[in-house]
Each structure stands twice: as C-alpha cells, then as structure tokens.
Amino acid sequence: MNILLINGSPKGKKSNTYKLSQAFIEGFSEHIPTEIEEITVREKDIKPCIGCFSCWNKTPGKCVIKDEMKDMLEKYLWADVVIWSFGLYYFNVPSKLKQLIDRQLPLALPFMVSDSETGSHPTRYDMSGKRQVIISTCGFYTAKGNYGSVNTMFDHFLGKGNYETIYCGQGELFRVGELHNRTDEYLGFVKNAGEEFANGGISEQTREQLDTLLFPREVFETMADASWGIEKETGKKEDPAYVFTKQMAALYNKNSYQGKDIVLEMDYTDIEKTYQIILKKDGYEVRKDNFSDYTTKIETPLSVWKDIASGTITGTQAMADKLYRVQGDFELMLNWNKYFGSSNAGTAKNNKQNNSIKDKGTSLLLTLIPWIAYWVGVAIDSYIGAFITIGVCALTSVVFFRYRKTVYDVISSAAVIGFSVAALLLPDMVNILLPASYFSFGAMWSVSCLAKIPLTAWYSMKNYNGETALENPLFLRTNRILSLAWGILYICTSVWTFFLMGSPVSSYLAIINNIIPIFMGIFTKWFQNWYPAHFASK
Ligand SMILES: Cc1cc2nc3c(=O)[nH]c(=O)nc-3n(C[C@H](O)[C@H](O)[C@H](O)COP(=O)(O)O)c2cc1C
C-alpha cells in the first residue's frame, strides 16, 4: 500500500502535527505493508498558480509552470492513501500548502457538474480507490468550531465524506516534554486510529478518545499563558522558576483534595528562589511571598526538576540518587501522580489494554488463605485439616481467575498442596511438617528479597501507582527490607513451633503464631511510609 504524507507545516519535521501523522502511519503500517513517501512542502519549489487555465485548455492535465509540482502530482496519483498534515493557520491551511492545493488544478476537468450546491469540477483521473486523511493541530484549547474553512475547502477539493479527519486542539503541547505523559497517551490513540483505518475505519471509541481535550480548558490556558514567560500585566520577563512553578500548579487535580489544604514549598537551591503552591479544595494559589508553614517542602535545583518533569530522569530515581530532599509530610510525594499527574489515562475509558492480565490486581490474601488453612487445620487434625486445605486451594485457584497470579502464588499453591498430601500420608509427622511449612513460607519471603522484584512489592504496588512502582528503586528497596523482615519472622516461627509443639504451651502456639503477624502487619503499614520519607529527608 502506498502512503503519501504531505507535511504542510512551515516548521517541517519540527511540526506538532507531524508527530500525530507519524503515529497514524506507524499504526497503519503495523498491519499493512506500506511504502511511504513524504513531501515537506516548505522545502519544495512550488510556485503559486498564475490562473492561466492552460492545464485545462492548451496543455490538458499539464501545468505550464516548471517546478517540483509535476513530481508532486505524480506522487499524488501513485498514492493509495494521502495524508494532509498541517497546523491550522488563521482557520485554514498554511499559505504554502494552499499554494500546493491551488496547483492541483490539472487533476480536475474544466466542466461543471451539478452534484454540489455551489458547483464543482469532475476529476481527470480515477480517484475511486484513493483514501484521504486530514491530520491537523491548532493552537486554541479545542479543535471544535475552528475547522469550518478547512472542511469547506476539502469538501470541494476531495468531495464531502471522502476523507477522514483528526483535528486536535492544544497542538503546541506536543513539543512540551514535561507533558509527555498526556501527549504520548494521545499519540497512542492516533496510532490506534491509524491501525483501525488500515482495517476499515476509525472506531467510535477511538474517535471519542481523539476528541477528548488534552487538558481541561482552564488548565491548558493557564499553562499556555505561563509558557511565554512574561507577565500578563507589564510584559516583563518572569523568573523561569516561577514560570515552572505556575505550570506545575496548573496541573493540580482538585479531585485529589483530602479535606485539608496542602502547602507545597518549592525551594530551588541552585537559584535560591522559593515559591509555594497552596493546594485547595477549589483550586490552587501560587505564592511568591507571605508564605504559610509548609506541609511538604522540596529542596532541589531547578535543573533537576526540569529533568524530572521532562522525563529525562524519574522522580524516584532522582530521589534514590539523592538529587533532592523532602521535608515535612511525605504523603504528597507518595501520591504525586494523583495530585499533579498529567495523564488522562484514568478517564480515558476503553483503553485497549483494559482487559489484559497486567491490569488485573494481585491479591496477597488469596496467597495467604491456603497457608493459614493449613496451619490452623492441620494443627487441630491432620486428616481433616489437610482435606480442608486442599479444598481451600481449589477454591482460591478459581477466585484467582479474577486476579493476577505471581510466581509466589504458584510456588505457594504447590507448596501447600505438597504439605497437605504429606500430612495425609504421614499423619505422625505433623510435628515436623508444621514447622517445615512455616520455614518454607519464611524462606520464600526471605529469598525473594534477592529477586529483581521482592515478594511484598508485587502485592503493594497497587497502592503506589501500579506497575510503574516496580521501576521505583526506593519502592523496591522498602519492599526488599519488608520481605526479608517477614521471611525472618516466619523462619523464627518455624523454630519456636518445632521446639514448643510437644510442650505445655503448645495449645497457645496457634494463637501466638497468628497474633504476631498482626503486629508485623501494623509495622509494615508504618514502615512503608516512614522509610521513603526518612530516606528523602536525608
Ligand atoms: C500564523 C499562525 C496562525 C495561526 N492560526 C491559528 C488559528 O487560526 N487557530 C488556532 O487554533 N491556532 C492557530 N495557530 C496555532 C497553530 O495552529 C498551532 O501552533 C499548531 O499546533 C501548529 O502546528 P504545526 O506545528 O504542525 O505547524 C496559528 C499559528 C500561526 C503561527
């Protein structure tokens, strides 16, 4: 399949729209082998039409002007899919692209046809198989209502209903690295559109995603105004750290409000400037002075913040590398994306990945239930306990269909079934089997702290931004410590169970062995918050 991309932006490859067109072609060509030709209009020697109509009478189908338009027309006829890519300029196409469109006159015949209200000309060539796509970004917050002239022109030129469109407002955001979460997400939707177009047409679901604003109007307009770096009232240049703080504040998500104002103090250590963002119920306020007591204070060079914001380094990696310091309440840091996340992923329903196994949550409870059944059941009666445990294993494996199974779930099921079968075959060995089961359980937790992802990380990641937490070195470090702590607890449990089982206190064992983990659970909850905060404050 031949694709011709006509890049009509005067910015050439630096065009915002070009990014969308590239994503579209990527999606398209993933399914259909394609040959792609690109025309960067600004680089072409394409002169304006002189209106002589020679291409209609003296030299039918041929223009008298000698320039690169001849080559362009040949490529146009060669293409199965033509993509018109441009930024909106005064509610129409940029002038050089308009020049190119005027010069397409040789492709039309001079005669009048009455298939349109306003009149039109038939085409000289058979264009029936050719598919056309218009991809454009514009600078205002929405594309809605801004493309009237463009549509009128293409309706006449390509025929009403003969082309597909992707129009996107807030186009300048595609060059703002700091917002790549959201713009990449949008480019993903454009890629899906390309793929669907290759297979027939853009689905309603993708269309809805394409028509969703990149950011709400108010957020976008605040960021856009701040991006010029000049004061609205005086026109004076603003401090870049203040501009950066304002842009970050604009991303504040009011829905994250927890019933109490948060004062976030930004201390830019390299330029010795401090600003505060007050996160309130109904919005935010950026302060240059009259500071309140901070809830959370971040001390870092502006350059590090910019690197984090643009994705050059992750915030958590920067923290692990001790590139910034956090004082005060750490809750804001743990839930940063909830407060300032620039992705719409949460609201973009119908994300294609929704049903994938990765989106299913893990469940520590389901992993633990068979072990607990074994420890309690077999301690009371080895036969009945073992049968009940096997039944519980079967039941949990059914419930597991709704959850994501980790390697530890598989090992756990196998181990518990193994211990249960052993208890059935060797009921006299329960005094050994019970401590051995505690030991295996503890060994699994301890050994997991040597793995890339320690055991507890699999189960607690859902509270820390899901899978992305697994790339967070501090999160992994915290969980390595916790996995080891739990592992040691159960190895110790195996030792005292072994020695105390025949003793007079053995009847209390089940109680002790089930109460201690409750305290360990409380410790875990506390440690998960305390340790990262302690690390960051250094
Ligand atoms: C001369 C000029 C005229 C523009 N006219 C409009 C306009 O009428 N409506 C609009 O929403 N944006 C307008 N814009 C903003 C561009 O459409 C926007 O920056 C777009 O993302 C540029 O796309 P590109 O990088 O692909 O060229 C204009 C920009 C320039 C430079």
Coordinates of N, CA and C in Angstrom, one line a residue, residues 226-312:
A226 N 1.4 31.0 30.9 CA 2.6 31.0 31.7 C 3.8 30.7 30.8
S227 N 3.6 29.8 29.7 CA 4.7 29.4 28.9 C 5.5 30.5 28.2
W228 N 4.8 31.6 28.0 CA 5.5 32.7 27.3 C 6.6 33.4 28.2
G229 N 6.5 33.1 29.5 CA 7.5 33.6 30.5 C 7.4 35.1 30.6
I230 N 6.3 35.8 30.3 CA 6.2 37.2 30.5 C 5.0 37.5 31.3
E231 N 5.1 38.6 32.2 CA 4.0 39.0 33.0 C 2.8 39.5 32.1
K232 N 1.6 39.1 32.4 CA 0.4 39.5 31.6 C 0.2 41.0 31.7
E233 N 0.4 41.6 32.9 CA 0.1 43.0 33.0 C 1.2 43.9 32.5
T234 N 2.4 43.6 32.8 CA 3.5 44.5 32.5 C 4.3 44.1 31.3
G235 N 4.2 42.8 30.9 CA 5.0 42.4 29.7 C 6.5 42.1 30.1
K236 N 6.8 42.2 31.4 CA 8.2 42.0 31.9 C 8.5 40.5 31.9
K237 N 9.8 40.2 31.7 CA 10.2 38.7 31.7 C 10.0 38.2 33.1
E238 N 9.6 37.0 33.2 CA 9.4 36.4 34.6 C 10.5 35.4 34.9
D239 N 10.7 35.2 36.2 CA 11.7 34.2 36.7 C 11.3 32.8 36.2
P240 N 12.2 32.1 35.5 CA 11.9 30.8 35.0 C 11.4 29.8 36.0
A241 N 11.9 29.9 37.3 CA 11.5 29.0 38.3 C 10.0 29.3 38.7
Y242 N 9.6 30.6 38.6 CA 8.2 31.0 38.9 C 7.3 30.4 37.8
V243 N 7.8 30.6 36.5 CA 7.0 30.1 35.4 C 6.8 28.6 35.5
F244 N 7.9 27.9 35.9 CA 7.8 26.4 36.0 C 6.9 26.1 37.1
T245 N 6.9 26.8 38.3 CA 6.0 26.5 39.4 C 4.6 26.7 39.0
K246 N 4.3 27.8 38.2 CA 3.0 28.1 37.8 C 2.4 27.0 36.9
Q247 N 3.3 26.5 36.0 CA 2.9 25.5 35.0 C 2.6 24.2 35.8
M248 N 3.4 23.9 36.8 CA 3.2 22.7 37.5 C 1.9 22.8 38.3
A249 N 1.7 23.9 38.9 CA 0.5 24.2 39.7 C -0.8 24.0 38.9
A250 N -0.6 24.4 37.6 CA -1.8 24.3 36.7 C -2.3 22.9 36.5
L251 N -1.4 21.9 36.8 CA -1.8 20.5 36.6 C -2.5 20.0 37.8
Y252 N -2.6 20.8 38.9 CA -3.2 20.3 40.1 C -4.6 19.7 39.9
N253 N -4.8 18.5 40.4 CA -6.1 17.9 40.2 C -6.9 18.0 41.5
K254 N -7.9 18.9 41.4 CA -8.7 19.2 42.6 C -9.4 18.0 43.2
N255 N -9.6 16.9 42.4 CA -10.3 15.7 43.0 C -9.4 15.0 44.0
S256 N -8.1 15.4 44.0 CA -7.2 14.7 45.0 C -7.3 15.3 46.4
Y257 N -8.1 16.4 46.5 CA -8.2 17.1 47.8 C -8.6 16.2 48.9
Q258 N -7.9 16.2 50.0 CA -8.2 15.2 51.1 C -8.8 15.9 52.3
G259 N -9.5 17.1 52.1 CA -10.1 17.7 53.3 C -9.3 18.7 54.0
K260 N -8.0 18.9 53.6 CA -7.1 19.8 54.2 C -6.2 20.5 53.2
D261 N -6.0 21.8 53.3 CA -5.2 22.5 52.3 C -3.7 21.9 52.5
I262 N -3.0 21.8 51.3 CA -1.6 21.4 51.4 C -0.8 22.6 50.9
V263 N 0.3 22.9 51.7 CA 1.2 23.9 51.3 C 2.5 23.2 50.8
L264 N 2.7 23.3 49.5 CA 3.9 22.7 48.9 C 4.9 23.8 48.7
E265 N 6.0 23.7 49.3 CA 7.0 24.7 49.2 C 8.1 24.2 48.2
M266 N 8.4 25.0 47.2 CA 9.4 24.6 46.2 C 10.6 25.5 46.5
D267 N 11.7 24.8 46.9 CA 12.9 25.5 47.2 C 13.9 25.2 46.1
Y268 N 14.2 26.2 45.2 CA 15.1 25.9 44.1 C 16.5 26.3 44.5
T269 N 17.2 25.3 44.9 CA 18.5 25.6 45.6 C 19.6 26.2 44.7
D270 N 19.5 25.9 43.4 CA 20.6 26.5 42.5 C 20.4 28.0 42.3
I271 N 19.2 28.5 42.3 CA 19.0 29.9 42.0 C 18.4 30.6 43.2
E272 N 18.4 29.9 44.3 CA 18.0 30.5 45.6 C 16.6 31.2 45.5
K273 N 15.7 30.5 45.0 CA 14.3 31.1 44.9 C 13.3 30.1 45.6
T274 N 12.4 30.6 46.2 CA 11.4 29.8 46.9 C 10.0 30.3 46.5
Y275 N 9.1 29.3 46.2 CA 7.7 29.6 45.9 C 6.8 28.6 46.6
Q276 N 5.6 29.0 46.8 CA 4.7 28.0 47.4 C 3.5 27.8 46.6
I277 N 3.0 26.5 46.5 CA 1.7 26.2 45.8 C 0.8 25.8 46.9
I278 N -0.3 26.5 47.1 CA -1.3 26.0 48.1 C -2.4 25.2 47.3
L279 N -2.5 24.0 47.7 CA -3.5 23.1 47.0 C -4.8 23.1 47.8
K280 N -5.8 23.7 47.3 CA -7.0 23.9 48.0 C -8.2 23.1 47.4
K281 N -9.3 23.1 48.1 CA -10.5 22.4 47.6 C -10.9 22.8 46.2
D282 N -10.9 24.1 46.0 CA -11.5 24.6 44.7 C -10.4 25.0 43.7
G283 N -9.2 24.8 44.0 CA -8.1 25.2 43.1 C -6.8 25.4 43.8
Y284 N -6.0 26.2 43.2 CA -4.6 26.4 43.8 C -4.3 27.8 43.8
E285 N -3.2 28.1 44.5 CA -2.7 29.5 44.6 C -1.2 29.4 44.6
V286 N -0.5 30.2 43.7 CA 1.0 30.2 43.7 C 1.4 31.5 44.4
R287 N 2.3 31.3 45.4 CA 2.8 32.5 46.2 C 4.2 32.7 46.0
K288 N 4.6 34.0 45.9 CA 6.0 34.5 45.8 C 6.5 34.9 47.2
D289 N 5.5 35.3 48.1 CA 5.8 35.8 49.4 C 4.6 35.5 50.3
N290 N 4.6 36.1 51.5 CA 3.6 35.8 52.5 C 3.4 34.3 52.7
F291 N 4.5 33.7 52.9 CA 4.5 32.2 52.9 C 3.8 31.7 54.2
S292 N 3.1 30.6 54.1 CA 2.5 29.8 55.2 C 3.5 28.7 55.6
D293 N 3.2 28.1 56.8 CA 4.0 27.0 57.2 C 3.8 25.9 56.1
Y294 N 4.9 25.3 55.7 CA 4.7 24.3 54.6 C 4.2 22.9 55.2
T295 N 3.5 22.2 54.3 CA 3.1 20.8 54.6 C 4.3 19.9 54.2
T296 N 4.7 20.2 52.9 CA 5.8 19.5 52.3 C 6.7 20.4 51.6
K297 N 8.0 20.2 51.9 CA 9.0 21.2 51.2 C 10.0 20.3 50.4
I298 N 10.1 20.7 49.1 CA 11.1 20.0 48.3 C 12.3 20.9 48.0
E299 N 13.4 20.5 48.3 CA 14.6 21.3 48.0 C 15.4 20.6 46.9
T300 N 15.5 21.3 45.8 CA 16.2 20.8 44.6 C 16.6 21.9 43.7
P301 N 17.7 21.6 42.9 CA 18.0 22.6 41.8 C 16.8 22.6 40.8
L302 N 16.6 23.7 40.2 CA 15.6 23.8 39.1 C 15.9 22.9 38.0
S303 N 17.2 22.7 37.7 CA 17.5 21.9 36.5 C 17.1 20.4 36.8
V304 N 17.2 20.0 38.0 CA 16.7 18.6 38.4 C 15.2 18.5 38.2
W305 N 14.5 19.5 38.6 CA 13.1 19.5 38.5 C 12.7 19.4 37.0
K306 N 13.4 20.2 36.2 CA 13.1 20.2 34.8 C 13.3 18.8 34.2
D307 N 14.4 18.2 34.6 CA 14.8 16.9 34.1 C 13.7 15.9 34.5
I308 N 13.2 16.0 35.7 CA 12.2 15.1 36.2 C 10.9 15.3 35.4
A309 N 10.6 16.6 35.2 CA 9.3 16.9 34.6 C 9.3 16.5 33.1
S310 N 10.5 16.6 32.5 CA 10.6 16.2 31.0 C 10.8 14.7 30.8
G311 N 11.0 14.0 31.9 CA 11.1 12.5 31.8 C 12.5 12.1 31.6
T312 N 13.5 13.0 31.6 CA 14.9 12.6 31.4 C 15.3 11.7 32.6

